[in-house]
Amino acid sequence: MHNKNVVPFITEKSDCGSDHPVCQACEVRACGMCSELNTDTLQELRKITRTKEYKAGEQIFCDEEPTENYATIKSGIVKLSKILPDGRQQTIGLGFPPDFIGRAFKDKNSSFASALTDVTVCTFPRELFNDYLKSTPSLEHKLFELTLNELDSAREWMLMLGRMTALEKVAALLLDFSDRLHKARLLQGLDSEKNNFELLLTRAEISDFLGLTIETVSRQFSTLKQKNLIAIKNQRFIDILDRPALDILAGHENY
Amino acid sequence: MHNKNVVPFITEKSDCGSDHPVCQACEVRACGMCSELNTDTLQELRKITRTKEYKAGEQIFCDEEPTENYATIKSGIVKLSKILPDGRQQTIGLGFPPDFIGRAFKDKNSSFASALTDVTVCTFPRELFNDYLKSTPSLEHKLFELTLNELDSAREWMLMLGRMTALEKVAALLLDFSDRLHKARLLQGLDSEKNNFELLLTRAEISDFLGLTIETVSRQFSTLKQKNLIAIKNQRFIDILDRPALDILAGHENY
DNA sequence: ATCTTAAATTGACATAGATCAATAATATCG
DNA sequence: CGATATTATTGATCTATGTCAATTTAAGAT
């Protein structure tokens, strides 16, 4: 029944019965950074963590600010972006549970983080966490793997930004978003239909991600509807009608 | 005398007098991955390494191939790129000494690597190196830091690809390339003038990097010459005449 | 030197996507 | 429920960059 790519959260959680209550209830105990820690070590780390909530739209941290906290995303979606001095903006990544946010080993962030939906995170003070990381190889290893995944996806998006047409970009975004949302929902123990999801980004947010304008994004949606590749209800609820065709548009090779 | 950002190579090397001869002579002994290893541990790692050389243009590894080896760049410049099924290509990064190439913990590369100049690398068999990494936290830590730097620069380029004009992209590339080349040359113990360098990339390679065409890149060079921001000798030798102006074009904020 | 080949520049034109403006759909608030 | 504000769509242009083609420059071979 379980999707092979998804950590079977419910089952694993039961092994953590002696965790601190906050960790026991944590949505990402079994798949996030902490999954590498046993109850004792986690107890230790728990001393420096704090749960924080952000409403959709709120800023989590800022480019120029010194990093005070790192965080693990427990629920919701976080947007990472950069801006040019004249205000032009580019989204450089989306964070889903159980992603880590912040720049390890540096005292300055190199991007803005804001809450795309309502977000719950578990925060760690920077200095303490860096020390902790250096003395806990298993934790550092896990974080390294999360970082490698982020690098992979950043490079994937570079190909998209540099070489895809507007239509292809939108197709690629829809597929990527649907997959990640699907995984995140299964993680929460929710039912999830892969081809049917709520697009949580506004057209403006999508255009910041794809390096396009709002109008161009909107036109591509219309084209995809016309071609019967997707259907849209209320401008926010997407139905993927022809995934193979979208895959081809998005350049997902199928030999 | 030393640039603050550059590891004082000569001085440090003298501390490694009992290294294996190959490591002793290594250009990146003091600043690469191995800088975290003492002579004994390095002796151990040395058993699985092999030096390889590639001529400019040669392929180092391929997207679909299973990764057999990882490598550290000892000298030369490596180009990392991705291609879409229909052949469109995007360069996703340049590797300078002492960068690591390959995807740790995965058995498949997600990009092509080829030699931009003549290149010397030190290779490690994949499986052995992954094992070694897991049991040597200091090595993994260093590699993690190198990876974080790569992620930072990938995101920097995402902003460029998505939101900069052709002229701005070329300015940003020239500045980035001049800095990295400068550092690499100092590392080699060579004299280096920051504002005066050989552009080792062809117009085609530049256009693959910037998500543009050859012709557009060429036109931007002409514009920069006209504005007296740069001078070009023999199409390959760049003189930066007005760095502050280029910095502004490239969006490097100067408060 | 001269010939050959590859790379870079420049020009003329086409086009994808941007910009500006009007309308429509949806959400919010009293 | 209607009034207002926000977000999305659609249409009519405009423009930066792509495309195609001709010329120039440089590099290598003989």
JSON list of N, CA and C (backbone and C1' of nucleotides) in Angstrom, two decimals, chain B residues 165-166 211-213 215-216 219 234-235, chain D residues 16-21 24-27:
[
{"chain": "B", "resi": 165, "resn": "THR", "atom": "N", "xyz": [19.40, 40.07, -17.89]},
{"chain": "B", "resi": 165, "resn": "THR", "atom": "CA", "xyz": [19.44, 40.28, -19.34]},
{"chain": "B", "resi": 165, "resn": "THR", "atom": "C", "xyz": [20.75, 39.69, -19.88]},
{"chain": "B", "resi": 166, "resn": "ALA", "atom": "N", "xyz": [20.82, 39.59, -21.20]},
{"chain": "B", "resi": 166, "resn": "ALA", "atom": "CA", "xyz": [22.00, 39.00, -21.83]},
{"chain": "B", "resi": 166, "resn": "ALA", "atom": "C", "xyz": [23.27, 39.76, -21.43]},
{"chain": "B", "resi": 211, "resn": "GLY", "atom": "N", "xyz": [22.65, 30.34, -21.04]},
{"chain": "B", "resi": 211, "resn": "GLY", "atom": "CA", "xyz": [21.31, 30.13, -21.60]},
{"chain": "B", "resi": 211, "resn": "GLY", "atom": "C", "xyz": [21.03, 31.10, -22.74]},
{"chain": "B", "resi": 212, "resn": "LEU", "atom": "N", "xyz": [22.05, 31.35, -23.57]},
{"chain": "B", "resi": 212, "resn": "LEU", "atom": "CA", "xyz": [21.91, 32.28, -24.70]},
{"chain": "B", "resi": 212, "resn": "LEU", "atom": "C", "xyz": [22.42, 31.59, -25.97]},
{"chain": "B", "resi": 213, "resn": "THR", "atom": "N", "xyz": [22.45, 32.32, -27.06]},
{"chain": "B", "resi": 213, "resn": "THR", "atom": "CA", "xyz": [23.07, 31.79, -28.28]},
{"chain": "B", "resi": 213, "resn": "THR", "atom": "C", "xyz": [24.46, 32.42, -28.46]},
{"chain": "B", "resi": 215, "resn": "GLU", "atom": "N", "xyz": [25.58, 34.05, -30.96]},
{"chain": "B", "resi": 215, "resn": "GLU", "atom": "CA", "xyz": [25.49, 35.38, -31.55]},
{"chain": "B", "resi": 215, "resn": "GLU", "atom": "C", "xyz": [25.17, 36.44, -30.50]},
{"chain": "B", "resi": 216, "resn": "THR", "atom": "N", "xyz": [24.24, 36.11, -29.62]},
{"chain": "B", "resi": 216, "resn": "THR", "atom": "CA", "xyz": [23.88, 37.07, -28.58]},
{"chain": "B", "resi": 216, "resn": "THR", "atom": "C", "xyz": [25.07, 37.34, -27.66]},
{"chain": "B", "resi": 219, "resn": "ARG", "atom": "N", "xyz": [27.45, 39.64, -29.41]},
{"chain": "B", "resi": 219, "resn": "ARG", "atom": "CA", "xyz": [26.97, 41.02, -29.41]},
{"chain": "B", "resi": 219, "resn": "ARG", "atom": "C", "xyz": [27.17, 41.70, -28.06]},
{"chain": "B", "resi": 234, "resn": "ASN", "atom": "N", "xyz": [42.71, 39.31, -29.40]},
{"chain": "B", "resi": 234, "resn": "ASN", "atom": "CA", "xyz": [42.65, 37.97, -30.01]},
{"chain": "B", "resi": 234, "resn": "ASN", "atom": "C", "xyz": [41.42, 37.15, -29.60]},
{"chain": "B", "resi": 235, "resn": "GLN", "atom": "N", "xyz": [40.33, 37.81, -29.33]},
{"chain": "B", "resi": 235, "resn": "GLN", "atom": "CA", "xyz": [39.08, 37.14, -28.98]},
{"chain": "B", "resi": 235, "resn": "GLN", "atom": "C", "xyz": [39.13, 36.30, -27.71]},
{"chain": "D", "resi": 16, "resn": "DA", "atom": "P", "xyz": [14.74, 45.90, -25.73]},
{"chain": "D", "resi": 16, "resn": "DA", "atom": "O5'", "xyz": [15.41, 44.62, -25.06]},
{"chain": "D", "resi": 16, "resn": "DA", "atom": "C5'", "xyz": [14.66, 43.84, -24.16]},
{"chain": "D", "resi": 16, "resn": "DA", "atom": "C4'", "xyz": [14.92, 42.36, -24.39]},
{"chain": "D", "resi": 16, "resn": "DA", "atom": "C3'", "xyz": [16.38, 42.00, -24.62]},
{"chain": "D", "resi": 16, "resn": "DA", "atom": "O3'", "xyz": [16.62, 40.82, -23.86]},
{"chain": "D", "resi": 16, "resn": "DA", "atom": "C1'", "xyz": [15.09, 41.29, -26.50]},
{"chain": "D", "resi": 17, "resn": "DT", "atom": "P", "xyz": [18.04, 40.21, -23.69]},
{"chain": "D", "resi": 17, "resn": "DT", "atom": "O5'", "xyz": [18.03, 39.01, -24.74]},
{"chain": "D", "resi": 17, "resn": "DT", "atom": "C5'", "xyz": [17.07, 37.98, -24.57]},
{"chain": "D", "resi": 17, "resn": "DT", "atom": "C4'", "xyz": [16.93, 37.20, -25.85]},
{"chain": "D", "resi": 17, "resn": "DT", "atom": "C3'", "xyz": [18.23, 36.60, -26.39]},
{"chain": "D", "resi": 17, "resn": "DT", "atom": "O3'", "xyz": [18.06, 35.19, -26.34]},
{"chain": "D", "resi": 17, "resn": "DT", "atom": "C1'", "xyz": [16.88, 37.50, -28.12]},
{"chain": "D", "resi": 18, "resn": "DG", "atom": "P", "xyz": [19.03, 34.13, -27.04]},
{"chain": "D", "resi": 18, "resn": "DG", "atom": "O5'", "xyz": [18.19, 33.73, -28.35]},
{"chain": "D", "resi": 18, "resn": "DG", "atom": "C5'", "xyz": [16.92, 33.11, -28.16]},
{"chain": "D", "resi": 18, "resn": "DG", "atom": "C4'", "xyz": [16.35, 32.70, -29.51]},
{"chain": "D", "resi": 18, "resn": "DG", "atom": "C3'", "xyz": [17.23, 31.77, -30.33]},
{"chain": "D", "resi": 18, "resn": "DG", "atom": "O3'", "xyz": [16.40, 30.78, -30.97]},
{"chain": "D", "resi": 18, "resn": "DG", "atom": "C1'", "xyz": [16.85, 33.77, -31.55]},
{"chain": "D", "resi": 19, "resn": "DT", "atom": "P", "xyz": [17.07, 29.62, -31.85]},
{"chain": "D", "resi": 19, "resn": "DT", "atom": "O5'", "xyz": [17.04, 30.18, -33.34]},
{"chain": "D", "resi": 19, "resn": "DT", "atom": "C5'", "xyz": [15.80, 30.46, -33.96]},
{"chain": "D", "resi": 19, "resn": "DT", "atom": "C4'", "xyz": [16.04, 30.93, -35.38]},
{"chain": "D", "resi": 19, "resn": "DT", "atom": "C3'", "xyz": [17.02, 30.05, -36.17]},
{"chain": "D", "resi": 19, "resn": "DT", "atom": "O3'", "xyz": [16.37, 29.70, -37.37]},
{"chain": "D", "resi": 19, "resn": "DT", "atom": "C1'", "xyz": [17.59, 32.33, -36.37]},
{"chain": "D", "resi": 20, "resn": "DC", "atom": "P", "xyz": [17.01, 28.58, -38.37]},
{"chain": "D", "resi": 20, "resn": "DC", "atom": "O5'", "xyz": [17.61, 29.49, -39.55]},
{"chain": "D", "resi": 20, "resn": "DC", "atom": "C5'", "xyz": [16.80, 30.48, -40.16]},
{"chain": "D", "resi": 20, "resn": "DC", "atom": "C4'", "xyz": [17.65, 31.34, -41.07]},
{"chain": "D", "resi": 20, "resn": "DC", "atom": "C3'", "xyz": [18.72, 30.55, -41.85]},
{"chain": "D", "resi": 20, "resn": "DC", "atom": "O3'", "xyz": [18.67, 30.99, -43.19]},
{"chain": "D", "resi": 20, "resn": "DC", "atom": "C1'", "xyz": [19.70, 32.36, -40.74]},
{"chain": "D", "resi": 21, "resn": "DA", "atom": "P", "xyz": [19.60, 30.31, -44.34]},
{"chain": "D", "resi": 21, "resn": "DA", "atom": "O5'", "xyz": [20.64, 31.49, -44.62]},
{"chain": "D", "resi": 21, "resn": "DA", "atom": "C5'", "xyz": [20.15, 32.82, -44.82]},
{"chain": "D", "resi": 21, "resn": "DA", "atom": "C4'", "xyz": [21.33, 33.76, -44.95]},
{"chain": "D", "resi": 21, "resn": "DA", "atom": "C3'", "xyz": [22.52, 33.15, -45.71]},
{"chain": "D", "resi": 21, "resn": "DA", "atom": "O3'", "xyz": [23.02, 34.12, -46.60]},
{"chain": "D", "resi": 21, "resn": "DA", "atom": "C1'", "xyz": [23.23, 34.03, -43.65]},
{"chain": "D", "resi": 24, "resn": "DT", "atom": "P", "xyz": [34.32, 41.37, -45.00]},
{"chain": "D", "resi": 24, "resn": "DT", "atom": "O5'", "xyz": [34.98, 40.96, -43.61]},
{"chain": "D", "resi": 24, "resn": "DT", "atom": "C5'", "xyz": [34.51, 41.56, -42.42]},
{"chain": "D", "resi": 24, "resn": "DT", "atom": "C4'", "xyz": [35.15, 40.84, -41.27]},
{"chain": "D", "resi": 24, "resn": "DT", "atom": "C3'", "xyz": [36.67, 40.87, -41.30]},
{"chain": "D", "resi": 24, "resn": "DT", "atom": "O3'", "xyz": [37.08, 41.53, -40.13]},
{"chain": "D", "resi": 24, "resn": "DT", "atom": "C1'", "xyz": [35.84, 38.71, -40.79]},
{"chain": "D", "resi": 25, "resn": "DT", "atom": "P", "xyz": [38.58, 41.87, -39.84]},
{"chain": "D", "resi": 25, "resn": "DT", "atom": "O5'", "xyz": [39.04, 40.68, -38.89]},
{"chain": "D", "resi": 25, "resn": "DT", "atom": "C5'", "xyz": [38.36, 40.49, -37.65]},
{"chain": "D", "resi": 25, "resn": "DT", "atom": "C4'", "xyz": [38.87, 39.19, -37.06]},
{"chain": "D", "resi": 25, "resn": "DT", "atom": "C3'", "xyz": [40.39, 39.10, -37.02]},
{"chain": "D", "resi": 25, "resn": "DT", "atom": "O3'", "xyz": [40.75, 39.09, -35.65]},
{"chain": "D", "resi": 25, "resn": "DT", "atom": "C1'", "xyz": [39.39, 37.08, -37.78]},
{"chain": "D", "resi": 26, "resn": "DA", "atom": "P", "xyz": [42.27, 39.03, -35.18]},
{"chain": "D", "resi": 26, "resn": "DA", "atom": "O5'", "xyz": [42.50, 37.48, -35.05]},
{"chain": "D", "resi": 26, "resn": "DA", "atom": "C5'", "xyz": [41.69, 36.76, -34.15]},
{"chain": "D", "resi": 26, "resn": "DA", "atom": "C4'", "xyz": [41.94, 35.29, -34.31]},
{"chain": "D", "resi": 26, "resn": "DA", "atom": "C3'", "xyz": [43.41, 34.88, -34.17]},
{"chain": "D", "resi": 26, "resn": "DA", "atom": "O3'", "xyz": [43.45, 33.93, -33.13]},
{"chain": "D", "resi": 26, "resn": "DA", "atom": "C1'", "xyz": [42.44, 33.87, -36.08]},
{"chain": "D", "resi": 27, "resn": "DA", "atom": "P", "xyz": [44.81, 33.26, -32.68]},
{"chain": "D", "resi": 27, "resn": "DA", "atom": "O5'", "xyz": [44.78, 31.82, -33.39]},
{"chain": "D", "resi": 27, "resn": "DA", "atom": "C5'", "xyz": [43.63, 31.00, -33.22]},
{"chain": "D", "resi": 27, "resn": "DA", "atom": "C4'", "xyz": [43.89, 29.68, -33.89]},
{"chain": "D", "resi": 27, "resn": "DA", "atom": "C3'", "xyz": [45.32, 29.16, -33.70]},
{"chain": "D", "resi": 27, "resn": "DA", "atom": "O3'", "xyz": [45.25, 27.77, -33.48]},
{"chain": "D", "resi": 27, "resn": "DA", "atom": "C1'", "xyz": [44.85, 29.37, -36.01]}
]
